[in-house]
């Protein structure tokens, strides 16, 4: 209901109201002239003329004709439902829709907020994001890790550090009772792992890429890059060793060189079993990482809306 | 004359349960919607005798010996003709229409009345080939429009109105026979007679809804005395019932929406009258006096004002819509009908858009009268309501930087943070534009936006699937919000 003073305003014929004897310079001279980017923002006030058959008039017309045909009912028995706008995640590649803002916020905070700029991977918290960036994209870290314990325990407050991620993983499992397949402790060695068809590819878990293209058509480019890699990887890794490692290194971006070769070196000796998958310095498939349902910025391999 | 509660009694006595009635109504409504989409939405009206309520089984009323047999037979005939198959049978018979016309033009007044009743039943037929069969009678019906007998004139009018939509031939003939001048005269001479006025309004509206009305009919109508008389009906005393005013308002609506150039109607003061009517109606609604059937009157008034505004040159706005209180009235209508008739709320918002598009005065009125917070609260509602409201707010923001500051003060920024996340792409685009206007209006607004977490929102929008939206977000961030230190620190955090 209207406030009482407004009711009075509109019903009291004697109230003095300033009439609109003003302006109306046609056009938008009220706005100061914008910078040259002003044409990005295109809104101008518009007089809207609606012709007889316009859809905006449909309900009113129907009501009128129901009245003419003696079918009028005053306050409708079936109340026309007033509907509320839905929300939708507009992040490129994500098409989730929500009834409420809270749902939207939860979705966004869970899946899109803590995203690594370099590799577009989504982490659930700022801390895990920080650790991820450190361990994956920081060359200084890589160097230091060779000499000291740099891999932090993921449990906040624990404070322990480890020389390798494997050791940390063991710690997490043993001491903190983490599952062996904890999703947010993927190691860098899995990069480029086209976790094979055997792993669930049920959705949009997106893996790392080396070279992230900054252009708009991000999805296609990245997916292409990614799909190219395993072929390379496969053939290369058939021949584990310097050569393979070196070739991998070449295809990676410069800052990763050191790390990769380090990784290659450190895991060479673990990749001896003939039954192991071809990706020799990768984590065995019994231990799965990263096939989480985390929805990153990219909607999955090649899946671009 | 139609009394709305008559309908309910009718429905009740028919013996259908409430549920069945609802079902019938819903189906009927669906059929009407489809008809409208096919541009085939027409209605006919059946004027019932005062002594009957329903189309019931025919009982011949031959009890009175003194009643002339012709009259009795005609009365029986009129009841028989309510049946569709009887209608078809009748028109197939040779000379049947000729006979009827004979009674229509004969010296016996009672027979004339019964004859016109028969014609009225025929005109209400849903078979499209019945109307052409009635053509021989039409010249006489038209002649009788200048008569003085209320009931008779009413029947003639409704009959003509029913005949109109069925075939183009019928329509052409009626136009050629001068129906528009006849209606104009009838309305002019019988302005005091509300039943006749309502009937004229209905019949005229049938012609105005014709597909090619704009070319042929409307110009003739605008040239006549009809516009000013229709207007005067609108402002007549409402205690005599809304029905005549409803019909005349719909006529005016069909006139305004069919033409792009409404200068003639503007010259008659249509905009002025309709907008003052809306002010008083808005006042009544605000006080809680929602008379039954009021929305049937408000709807065409809204549409007249909306469309007339779009043809009104800006400089004339103050004379044509002198009363700033119209914005309050529209706001009251919006709020009052939001839940029960969302379409009416949407049309009210549309009119507000047209009012505020090029007028700082109306924009300022919305702000000064503190109506903006209420408008902002309507932004969750879809089906065209929120887009129209956002347009209104955008109109306000577009006028002056001071307005932007006031809008921000009323909470528009946080509302935008929500609307930017809506599924409706038009809402997102509009929201970006409004946000831009607010942010560039001054440092306080920009700072407030940053304080409300707007930066991370825009950063997220930089990953929007639409390129246009991405570019806008980037532009806002880089060119307008870069100076805020919190932005810098958020970069470093990454």
PDB file of N, CA and C in Angstrom, chain A residues 2 9 12 18 20 23-24 28 31 37 40-41 43 45-46 48-50 52 54 57-61 63-65 67 69-75 80 83 85-86 88 90 92 104-105 108 117 216 297, chain B residues 2 7 25 28 33 36-37 43 209-210 247 259 292-293 295 303 307 310 318 324-325 331 340 350 353-354 357-358 360 380 382-383 386 395 397-398 421-423 433 460 463-465 470 472 475 494:
ATOM      1  N   UNK A   2       0.346   2.286  -0.494  1.00  0.00           N
ATOM      2  CA  UNK A   2       1.107   3.532  -0.542  1.00  0.00           C
ATOM      3  C   UNK A   2       1.157   4.172   0.820  1.00  0.00           C
ATOM      4  N   UNK A   9      -1.612  12.884  -1.506  1.00  0.00           N
ATOM      5  CA  UNK A   9      -1.115  13.654  -2.633  1.00  0.00           C
ATOM      6  C   UNK A   9      -1.936  13.407  -3.878  1.00  0.00           C
ATOM      7  N   UNK A  12      -5.970  14.451  -3.141  1.00  0.00           N
ATOM      8  CA  UNK A  12      -6.347  15.802  -2.779  1.00  0.00           C
ATOM      9  C   UNK A  12      -6.203  16.725  -3.971  1.00  0.00           C
ATOM     10  N   UNK A  18       3.980  20.972  -8.327  1.00  0.00           N
ATOM     11  CA  UNK A  18       4.637  21.680  -9.423  1.00  0.00           C
ATOM     12  C   UNK A  18       4.400  20.912 -10.701  1.00  0.00           C
ATOM     13  N   UNK A  20       4.974  19.990 -14.619  1.00  0.00           N
ATOM     14  CA  UNK A  20       6.228  19.805 -15.316  1.00  0.00           C
ATOM     15  C   UNK A  20       6.340  20.834 -16.426  1.00  0.00           C
ATOM     16  N   UNK A  23      12.031  21.492 -19.220  1.00  0.00           N
ATOM     17  CA  UNK A  23      12.861  21.014 -20.306  1.00  0.00           C
ATOM     18  C   UNK A  23      12.290  20.061 -21.337  1.00  0.00           C
ATOM     19  N   UNK A  24      12.969  19.040 -21.376  1.00  0.00           N
ATOM     20  CA  UNK A  24      12.825  18.057 -22.404  1.00  0.00           C
ATOM     21  C   UNK A  24      13.557  18.482 -23.645  1.00  0.00           C
ATOM     22  N   UNK A  28      19.859  13.227 -25.530  1.00  0.00           N
ATOM     23  CA  UNK A  28      20.470  12.963 -24.234  1.00  0.00           C
ATOM     24  C   UNK A  28      21.528  13.987 -23.901  1.00  0.00           C
ATOM     25  N   UNK A  31      23.505  14.028 -20.453  1.00  0.00           N
ATOM     26  CA  UNK A  31      24.726  13.282 -20.162  1.00  0.00           C
ATOM     27  C   UNK A  31      25.929  14.031 -20.731  1.00  0.00           C
ATOM     28  N   UNK A  37      34.951   5.256 -25.464  1.00  0.00           N
ATOM     29  CA  UNK A  37      34.419   3.927 -25.204  1.00  0.00           C
ATOM     30  C   UNK A  37      32.934   3.990 -24.884  1.00  0.00           C
ATOM     31  N   UNK A  40      30.255   1.627 -26.091  1.00  0.00           N
ATOM     32  CA  UNK A  40      30.076   0.278 -25.586  1.00  0.00           C
ATOM     33  C   UNK A  40      28.741   0.176 -24.856  1.00  0.00           C
ATOM     34  N   UNK A  41      28.389   1.268 -24.206  1.00  0.00           N
ATOM     35  CA  UNK A  41      27.177   1.280 -23.390  1.00  0.00           C
ATOM     36  C   UNK A  41      26.103   2.013 -24.168  1.00  0.00           C
ATOM     37  N   UNK A  43      22.696   2.278 -23.903  1.00  0.00           N
ATOM     38  CA  UNK A  43      21.334   2.614 -23.488  1.00  0.00           C
ATOM     39  C   UNK A  43      20.980   4.058 -23.788  1.00  0.00           C
ATOM     40  N   UNK A  45      17.211   6.419 -23.457  1.00  0.00           N
ATOM     41  CA  UNK A  45      15.788   6.344 -23.138  1.00  0.00           C
ATOM     42  C   UNK A  45      14.971   6.259 -24.425  1.00  0.00           C
ATOM     43  N   UNK A  46      13.959   5.435 -24.370  1.00  0.00           N
ATOM     44  CA  UNK A  46      13.175   5.215 -25.579  1.00  0.00           C
ATOM     45  C   UNK A  46      11.703   5.325 -25.307  1.00  0.00           C
ATOM     46  N   UNK A  48       8.355   3.914 -26.190  1.00  0.00           N
ATOM     47  CA  UNK A  48       7.957   2.640 -26.771  1.00  0.00           C
ATOM     48  C   UNK A  48       6.499   2.708 -27.202  1.00  0.00           C
ATOM     49  N   UNK A  49       6.303   2.538 -28.487  1.00  0.00           N
ATOM     50  CA  UNK A  49       4.923   2.506 -29.001  1.00  0.00           C
ATOM     51  C   UNK A  49       4.539   1.054 -29.224  1.00  0.00           C
ATOM     52  N   UNK A  50       3.415   0.647 -28.680  1.00  0.00           N
ATOM     53  CA  UNK A  50       3.005  -0.743 -28.819  1.00  0.00           C
ATOM     54  C   UNK A  50       1.815  -0.832 -29.760  1.00  0.00           C
ATOM     55  N   UNK A  52      -1.258  -2.806 -31.848  1.00  0.00           N
ATOM     56  CA  UNK A  52      -2.399  -3.531 -31.311  1.00  0.00           C
ATOM     57  C   UNK A  52      -2.114  -4.990 -30.993  1.00  0.00           C
ATOM     58  N   UNK A  54       0.669  -6.408 -30.193  1.00  0.00           N
ATOM     59  CA  UNK A  54       1.894  -6.657 -29.431  1.00  0.00           C
ATOM     60  C   UNK A  54       1.635  -7.657 -28.310  1.00  0.00           C
ATOM     61  N   UNK A  57       0.328  -6.841 -24.847  1.00  0.00           N
ATOM     62  CA  UNK A  57      -1.098  -6.586 -24.680  1.00  0.00           C
ATOM     63  C   UNK A  57      -1.920  -7.854 -24.571  1.00  0.00           C
ATOM     64  N   UNK A  58      -1.280  -8.993 -24.674  1.00  0.00           N
ATOM     65  CA  UNK A  58      -2.072 -10.215 -24.796  1.00  0.00           C
ATOM     66  C   UNK A  58      -2.992 -10.433 -23.593  1.00  0.00           C
ATOM     67  N   UNK A  59      -2.424 -10.399 -22.407  1.00  0.00           N
ATOM     68  CA  UNK A  59      -3.246 -10.715 -21.233  1.00  0.00           C
ATOM     69  C   UNK A  59      -4.430  -9.770 -21.084  1.00  0.00           C
ATOM     70  N   UNK A  60      -4.166  -8.481 -21.307  1.00  0.00           N
ATOM     71  CA  UNK A  60      -5.256  -7.515 -21.189  1.00  0.00           C
ATOM     72  C   UNK A  60      -6.353  -7.771 -22.210  1.00  0.00           C
ATOM     73  N   UNK A  61      -5.940  -8.111 -23.427  1.00  0.00           N
ATOM     74  CA  UNK A  61      -6.927  -8.395 -24.476  1.00  0.00           C
ATOM     75  C   UNK A  61      -7.768  -9.598 -24.124  1.00  0.00           C
ATOM     76  N   UNK A  63      -8.433 -10.759 -21.194  1.00  0.00           N
ATOM     77  CA  UNK A  63      -9.315 -10.369 -20.101  1.00  0.00           C
ATOM     78  C   UNK A  63     -10.541  -9.639 -20.645  1.00  0.00           C
ATOM     79  N   UNK A  64     -10.293  -8.737 -21.565  1.00  0.00           N
ATOM     80  CA  UNK A  64     -11.375  -7.952 -22.170  1.00  0.00           C
ATOM     81  C   UNK A  64     -12.359  -8.853 -22.879  1.00  0.00           C
ATOM     82  N   UNK A  65     -11.842  -9.787 -23.658  1.00  0.00           N
ATOM     83  CA  UNK A  65     -12.737 -10.642 -24.431  1.00  0.00           C
ATOM     84  C   UNK A  65     -13.462 -11.653 -23.564  1.00  0.00           C
ATOM     85  N   UNK A  67     -14.516 -10.920 -20.723  1.00  0.00           N
ATOM     86  CA  UNK A  67     -15.616 -10.094 -20.223  1.00  0.00           C
ATOM     87  C   UNK A  67     -16.724  -9.987 -21.255  1.00  0.00           C
ATOM     88  N   UNK A  69     -17.497 -12.001 -23.496  1.00  0.00           N
ATOM     89  CA  UNK A  69     -18.188 -13.273 -23.690  1.00  0.00           C
ATOM     90  C   UNK A  69     -18.797 -13.785 -22.400  1.00  0.00           C
ATOM     91  N   UNK A  70     -18.979 -12.872 -21.474  1.00  0.00           N
ATOM     92  CA  UNK A  70     -19.660 -13.207 -20.217  1.00  0.00           C
ATOM     93  C   UNK A  70     -18.912 -14.240 -19.402  1.00  0.00           C
ATOM     94  N   UNK A  71     -17.610 -14.203 -19.479  1.00  0.00           N
ATOM     95  CA  UNK A  71     -16.825 -15.149 -18.694  1.00  0.00           C
ATOM     96  C   UNK A  71     -15.962 -14.429 -17.675  1.00  0.00           C
ATOM     97  N   UNK A  72     -16.368 -13.207 -17.384  1.00  0.00           N
ATOM     98  CA  UNK A  72     -15.537 -12.426 -16.484  1.00  0.00           C
ATOM     99  C   UNK A  72     -15.645 -12.928 -15.055  1.00  0.00           C
ATOM    100  N   UNK A  73     -14.514 -13.009 -14.405  1.00  0.00           N
ATOM    101  CA  UNK A  73     -14.516 -13.291 -12.970  1.00  0.00           C
ATOM    102  C   UNK A  73     -13.651 -12.225 -12.335  1.00  0.00           C
ATOM    103  N   UNK A  74     -14.128 -11.680 -11.248  1.00  0.00           N
ATOM    104  CA  UNK A  74     -13.436 -10.494 -10.735  1.00  0.00           C
ATOM    105  C   UNK A  74     -12.043 -10.786 -10.238  1.00  0.00           C
ATOM    106  N   UNK A  75     -11.891 -11.228  -9.020  1.00  0.00           N
ATOM    107  CA  UNK A  75     -10.544 -11.583  -8.592  1.00  0.00           C
ATOM    108  C   UNK A  75     -10.374 -13.031  -8.977  1.00  0.00           C
ATOM    109  N   UNK A  80      -3.279 -15.542 -11.622  1.00  0.00           N
ATOM    110  CA  UNK A  80      -2.153 -15.590 -12.555  1.00  0.00           C
ATOM    111  C   UNK A  80      -0.874 -15.544 -11.746  1.00  0.00           C
ATOM    112  N   UNK A  83       5.686 -14.297 -11.653  1.00  0.00           N
ATOM    113  CA  UNK A  83       6.908 -15.101 -11.575  1.00  0.00           C
ATOM    114  C   UNK A  83       8.139 -14.246 -11.296  1.00  0.00           C
ATOM    115  N   UNK A  85      12.332 -13.770 -11.530  1.00  0.00           N
ATOM    116  CA  UNK A  85      13.424 -14.089 -12.438  1.00  0.00           C
ATOM    117  C   UNK A  85      14.331 -15.160 -11.882  1.00  0.00           C
ATOM    118  N   UNK A  86      14.795 -15.968 -12.781  1.00  0.00           N
ATOM    119  CA  UNK A  86      15.808 -16.940 -12.400  1.00  0.00           C
ATOM    120  C   UNK A  86      17.180 -16.303 -12.504  1.00  0.00           C
ATOM    121  N   UNK A  88      21.317 -17.154 -13.430  1.00  0.00           N
ATOM    122  CA  UNK A  88      22.094 -18.117 -14.198  1.00  0.00           C
ATOM    123  C   UNK A  88      23.564 -17.757 -14.129  1.00  0.00           C
ATOM    124  N   UNK A  90      26.776 -17.105 -15.775  1.00  0.00           N
ATOM    125  CA  UNK A  90      27.099 -16.737 -17.145  1.00  0.00           C
ATOM    126  C   UNK A  90      28.538 -17.006 -17.504  1.00  0.00           C
ATOM    127  N   UNK A  92      31.579 -18.344 -18.987  1.00  0.00           N
ATOM    128  CA  UNK A  92      31.666 -19.016 -20.278  1.00  0.00           C
ATOM    129  C   UNK A  92      31.826 -20.511 -20.088  1.00  0.00           C
ATOM    130  N   UNK A 104      22.763 -19.288  -6.437  1.00  0.00           N
ATOM    131  CA  UNK A 104      23.749 -18.807  -7.395  1.00  0.00           C
ATOM    132  C   UNK A 104      25.065 -18.531  -6.690  1.00  0.00           C
ATOM    133  N   UNK A 105      24.974 -17.797  -5.574  1.00  0.00           N
ATOM    134  CA  UNK A 105      26.196 -17.424  -4.870  1.00  0.00           C
ATOM    135  C   UNK A 105      26.961 -18.662  -4.419  1.00  0.00           C
ATOM    136  N   UNK A 108      28.652 -20.163  -7.404  1.00  0.00           N
ATOM    137  CA  UNK A 108      29.791 -19.379  -7.851  1.00  0.00           C
ATOM    138  C   UNK A 108      30.960 -19.506  -6.882  1.00  0.00           C
ATOM    139  N   UNK A 117      44.704 -18.190 -12.263  1.00  0.00           N
ATOM    140  CA  UNK A 117      44.768 -17.428 -13.504  1.00  0.00           C
ATOM    141  C   UNK A 117      45.519 -18.144 -14.596  1.00  0.00           C
ATOM    142  N   UNK A 216      39.747 -14.515 -26.418  1.00  0.00           N
ATOM    143  CA  UNK A 216      38.339 -14.696 -26.050  1.00  0.00           C
ATOM    144  C   UNK A 216      37.872 -16.110 -26.299  1.00  0.00           C
ATOM    145  N   UNK A 297      36.527 -23.220 -15.436  1.00  0.00           N
ATOM    146  CA  UNK A 297      36.059 -22.234 -16.393  1.00  0.00           C
ATOM    147  C   UNK A 297      35.724 -22.850 -17.722  1.00  0.00           C
TER     148      UNK A 297
ATOM    149  N   UNK B   2     -24.733  -4.422 -19.291  1.00  0.00           N
ATOM    150  CA  UNK B   2     -24.079  -5.529 -18.600  1.00  0.00           C
ATOM    151  C   UNK B   2     -23.812  -5.202 -17.146  1.00  0.00           C
ATOM    152  N   UNK B   7     -23.255 -12.183 -14.407  1.00  0.00           N
ATOM    153  CA  UNK B   7     -22.516 -13.315 -14.956  1.00  0.00           C
ATOM    154  C   UNK B   7     -22.409 -14.440 -13.958  1.00  0.00           C
ATOM    155  N   UNK B  25     -13.527 -22.316 -18.144  1.00  0.00           N
ATOM    156  CA  UNK B  25     -12.955 -20.978 -18.329  1.00  0.00           C
ATOM    157  C   UNK B  25     -11.535 -21.056 -18.844  1.00  0.00           C
ATOM    158  N   UNK B  28     -11.453 -22.095 -22.364  1.00  0.00           N
ATOM    159  CA  UNK B  28     -11.902 -20.987 -23.192  1.00  0.00           C
ATOM    160  C   UNK B  28     -10.813 -19.945 -23.344  1.00  0.00           C
ATOM    161  N   UNK B  33      -6.514 -17.190 -26.478  1.00  0.00           N
ATOM    162  CA  UNK B  33      -5.113 -16.839 -26.697  1.00  0.00           C
ATOM    163  C   UNK B  33      -4.635 -17.305 -28.068  1.00  0.00           C
ATOM    164  N   UNK B  36      -6.011 -15.064 -30.638  1.00  0.00           N
ATOM    165  CA  UNK B  36      -5.281 -13.795 -30.723  1.00  0.00           C
ATOM    166  C   UNK B  36      -3.979 -13.946 -31.490  1.00  0.00           C
ATOM    167  N   UNK B  37      -3.323 -15.059 -31.254  1.00  0.00           N
ATOM    168  CA  UNK B  37      -2.068 -15.262 -31.981  1.00  0.00           C
ATOM    169  C   UNK B  37      -2.316 -15.391 -33.466  1.00  0.00           C
ATOM    170  N   UNK B  43     -15.226 -11.236 -30.566  1.00  0.00           N
ATOM    171  CA  UNK B  43     -16.265 -11.631 -29.625  1.00  0.00           C
ATOM    172  C   UNK B  43     -17.593 -11.065 -30.060  1.00  0.00           C
ATOM    173  N   UNK B 209     -11.392  -2.973 -34.541  1.00  0.00           N
ATOM    174  CA  UNK B 209     -10.456  -4.087 -34.397  1.00  0.00           C
ATOM    175  C   UNK B 209     -10.179  -4.794 -35.706  1.00  0.00           C
ATOM    176  N   UNK B 210     -10.871  -4.389 -36.740  1.00  0.00           N
ATOM    177  CA  UNK B 210     -10.681  -5.072 -38.018  1.00  0.00           C
ATOM    178  C   UNK B 210      -9.243  -4.937 -38.475  1.00  0.00           C
ATOM    179  N   UNK B 247     -16.386   0.455 -22.706  1.00  0.00           N
ATOM    180  CA  UNK B 247     -16.438   0.289 -24.164  1.00  0.00           C
ATOM    181  C   UNK B 247     -15.768   1.451 -24.869  1.00  0.00           C
ATOM    182  N   UNK B 259      -2.461   3.778 -34.995  1.00  0.00           N
ATOM    183  CA  UNK B 259      -1.823   4.866 -35.731  1.00  0.00           C
ATOM    184  C   UNK B 259      -0.508   5.215 -35.083  1.00  0.00           C
ATOM    185  N   UNK B 292     -15.210  -3.431  -8.722  1.00  0.00           N
ATOM    186  CA  UNK B 292     -15.181  -4.611  -9.572  1.00  0.00           C
ATOM    187  C   UNK B 292     -15.186  -4.214 -11.036  1.00  0.00           C
ATOM    188  N   UNK B 293     -14.308  -4.830 -11.774  1.00  0.00           N
ATOM    189  CA  UNK B 293     -14.252  -4.516 -13.185  1.00  0.00           C
ATOM    190  C   UNK B 293     -13.424  -3.293 -13.508  1.00  0.00           C
ATOM    191  N   UNK B 295     -10.314  -2.858 -13.582  1.00  0.00           N
ATOM    192  CA  UNK B 295      -9.140  -3.072 -14.432  1.00  0.00           C
ATOM    193  C   UNK B 295      -9.529  -3.118 -15.903  1.00  0.00           C
ATOM    194  N   UNK B 303      -3.188   2.104 -21.920  1.00  0.00           N
ATOM    195  CA  UNK B 303      -2.664   1.937 -23.262  1.00  0.00           C
ATOM    196  C   UNK B 303      -2.788   3.222 -24.065  1.00  0.00           C
ATOM    197  N   UNK B 307       0.566   5.017 -25.542  1.00  0.00           N
ATOM    198  CA  UNK B 307       0.794   5.223 -26.964  1.00  0.00           C
ATOM    199  C   UNK B 307       0.711   6.687 -27.357  1.00  0.00           C
ATOM    200  N   UNK B 310       3.934   8.339 -26.786  1.00  0.00           N
ATOM    201  CA  UNK B 310       4.982   8.098 -27.759  1.00  0.00           C
ATOM    202  C   UNK B 310       4.799   8.926 -29.012  1.00  0.00           C
ATOM    203  N   UNK B 318       4.297  18.963 -21.095  1.00  0.00           N
ATOM    204  CA  UNK B 318       3.795  19.605 -19.885  1.00  0.00           C
ATOM    205  C   UNK B 318       2.354  20.049 -20.027  1.00  0.00           C
ATOM    206  N   UNK B 324       1.753  16.159 -12.397  1.00  0.00           N
ATOM    207  CA  UNK B 324       2.860  15.276 -12.064  1.00  0.00           C
ATOM    208  C   UNK B 324       2.396  14.109 -11.217  1.00  0.00           C
ATOM    209  N   UNK B 325       1.242  14.233 -10.639  1.00  0.00           N
ATOM    210  CA  UNK B 325       0.753  13.157  -9.774  1.00  0.00           C
ATOM    211  C   UNK B 325       0.515  11.868 -10.536  1.00  0.00           C
ATOM    212  N   UNK B 331       2.381   4.409 -10.072  1.00  0.00           N
ATOM    213  CA  UNK B 331       3.058   3.615  -9.062  1.00  0.00           C
ATOM    214  C   UNK B 331       2.048   2.853  -8.217  1.00  0.00           C
ATOM    215  N   UNK B 340      -2.248  -9.633  -8.559  1.00  0.00           N
ATOM    216  CA  UNK B 340      -3.479 -10.170  -9.134  1.00  0.00           C
ATOM    217  C   UNK B 340      -3.527 -10.045 -10.659  1.00  0.00           C
ATOM    218  N   UNK B 350       5.188   0.295 -18.269  1.00  0.00           N
ATOM    219  CA  UNK B 350       5.451   0.774 -19.625  1.00  0.00           C
ATOM    220  C   UNK B 350       5.112   2.254 -19.748  1.00  0.00           C
ATOM    221  N   UNK B 353       7.681   4.300 -18.184  1.00  0.00           N
ATOM    222  CA  UNK B 353       8.859   4.414 -19.045  1.00  0.00           C
ATOM    223  C   UNK B 353       8.687   5.536 -20.059  1.00  0.00           C
ATOM    224  N   UNK B 354       7.524   5.549 -20.704  1.00  0.00           N
ATOM    225  CA  UNK B 354       7.302   6.585 -21.715  1.00  0.00           C
ATOM    226  C   UNK B 354       7.251   7.977 -21.087  1.00  0.00           C
ATOM    227  N   UNK B 357      11.007   8.883 -20.203  1.00  0.00           N
ATOM    228  CA  UNK B 357      12.055   8.759 -21.223  1.00  0.00           C
ATOM    229  C   UNK B 357      12.717  10.093 -21.531  1.00  0.00           C
ATOM    230  N   UNK B 358      11.897  11.101 -21.749  1.00  0.00           N
ATOM    231  CA  UNK B 358      12.494  12.369 -22.167  1.00  0.00           C
ATOM    232  C   UNK B 358      12.116  13.528 -21.263  1.00  0.00           C
ATOM    233  N   UNK B 360      12.887  15.271 -17.599  1.00  0.00           N
ATOM    234  CA  UNK B 360      13.564  15.323 -16.306  1.00  0.00           C
ATOM    235  C   UNK B 360      12.577  15.557 -15.177  1.00  0.00           C
ATOM    236  N   UNK B 380      12.947  -8.115  -8.856  1.00  0.00           N
ATOM    237  CA  UNK B 380      12.960  -9.573  -9.016  1.00  0.00           C
ATOM    238  C   UNK B 380      11.908 -10.130  -9.970  1.00  0.00           C
ATOM    239  N   UNK B 382       9.656 -11.125 -13.032  1.00  0.00           N
ATOM    240  CA  UNK B 382       9.971 -11.316 -14.447  1.00  0.00           C
ATOM    241  C   UNK B 382       8.749 -11.084 -15.327  1.00  0.00           C
ATOM    242  N   UNK B 383       8.757 -11.683 -16.447  1.00  0.00           N
ATOM    243  CA  UNK B 383       7.712 -11.512 -17.466  1.00  0.00           C
ATOM    244  C   UNK B 383       7.575 -10.060 -17.889  1.00  0.00           C
ATOM    245  N   UNK B 386      10.437  -6.570 -14.687  1.00  0.00           N
ATOM    246  CA  UNK B 386      11.712  -6.008 -14.240  1.00  0.00           C
ATOM    247  C   UNK B 386      12.457  -5.299 -15.365  1.00  0.00           C
ATOM    248  N   UNK B 395      16.254   5.465 -17.343  1.00  0.00           N
ATOM    249  CA  UNK B 395      15.843   6.788 -17.814  1.00  0.00           C
ATOM    250  C   UNK B 395      16.227   7.863 -16.813  1.00  0.00           C
ATOM    251  N   UNK B 397      18.591   7.691 -14.483  1.00  0.00           N
ATOM    252  CA  UNK B 397      20.045   7.829 -14.396  1.00  0.00           C
ATOM    253  C   UNK B 397      20.602   8.592 -15.573  1.00  0.00           C
ATOM    254  N   UNK B 398      19.931   8.457 -16.683  1.00  0.00           N
ATOM    255  CA  UNK B 398      20.433   9.047 -17.908  1.00  0.00           C
ATOM    256  C   UNK B 398      20.344  10.569 -17.902  1.00  0.00           C
ATOM    257  N   UNK B 421      23.171 -10.991 -12.278  1.00  0.00           N
ATOM    258  CA  UNK B 421      23.316 -12.435 -12.247  1.00  0.00           C
ATOM    259  C   UNK B 421      22.083 -13.147 -12.757  1.00  0.00           C
ATOM    260  N   UNK B 422      21.158 -12.380 -13.292  1.00  0.00           N
ATOM    261  CA  UNK B 422      19.919 -13.024 -13.723  1.00  0.00           C
ATOM    262  C   UNK B 422      20.111 -13.770 -15.033  1.00  0.00           C
ATOM    263  N   UNK B 423      19.193 -14.703 -15.255  1.00  0.00           N
ATOM    264  CA  UNK B 423      19.287 -15.511 -16.464  1.00  0.00           C
ATOM    265  C   UNK B 423      18.910 -14.703 -17.697  1.00  0.00           C
ATOM    266  N   UNK B 433      24.497  -1.356 -18.395  1.00  0.00           N
ATOM    267  CA  UNK B 433      24.384   0.036 -18.835  1.00  0.00           C
ATOM    268  C   UNK B 433      24.078   0.959 -17.661  1.00  0.00           C
ATOM    269  N   UNK B 460      34.318 -11.332 -12.309  1.00  0.00           N
ATOM    270  CA  UNK B 460      33.639 -12.551 -12.745  1.00  0.00           C
ATOM    271  C   UNK B 460      32.964 -12.338 -14.089  1.00  0.00           C
ATOM    272  N   UNK B 463      34.389 -13.038 -17.469  1.00  0.00           N
ATOM    273  CA  UNK B 463      34.378 -14.380 -18.046  1.00  0.00           C
ATOM    274  C   UNK B 463      33.002 -14.751 -18.578  1.00  0.00           C
ATOM    275  N   UNK B 464      32.176 -13.758 -18.733  1.00  0.00           N
ATOM    276  CA  UNK B 464      30.837 -13.999 -19.245  1.00  0.00           C
ATOM    277  C   UNK B 464      30.902 -14.571 -20.652  1.00  0.00           C
ATOM    278  N   UNK B 465      29.898 -15.354 -20.971  1.00  0.00           N
ATOM    279  CA  UNK B 465      29.922 -15.984 -22.292  1.00  0.00           C
ATOM    280  C   UNK B 465      29.657 -14.996 -23.420  1.00  0.00           C
ATOM    281  N   UNK B 470      31.520  -8.944 -21.628  1.00  0.00           N
ATOM    282  CA  UNK B 470      32.897  -9.014 -21.140  1.00  0.00           C
ATOM    283  C   UNK B 470      33.601  -7.684 -21.349  1.00  0.00           C
ATOM    284  N   UNK B 472      32.366  -4.775 -21.676  1.00  0.00           N
ATOM    285  CA  UNK B 472      31.870  -3.709 -20.807  1.00  0.00           C
ATOM    286  C   UNK B 472      32.448  -3.827 -19.410  1.00  0.00           C
ATOM    287  N   UNK B 475      36.003  -2.709 -19.485  1.00  0.00           N
ATOM    288  CA  UNK B 475      36.102  -1.256 -19.612  1.00  0.00           C
ATOM    289  C   UNK B 475      35.817  -0.566 -18.282  1.00  0.00           C
ATOM    290  N   UNK B 494      46.062 -12.099  -6.444  1.00  0.00           N
ATOM    291  CA  UNK B 494      46.028 -13.224  -7.361  1.00  0.00           C
ATOM    292  C   UNK B 494      47.437 -13.672  -7.636  1.00  0.00           C
TER     293      UNK B 494
END
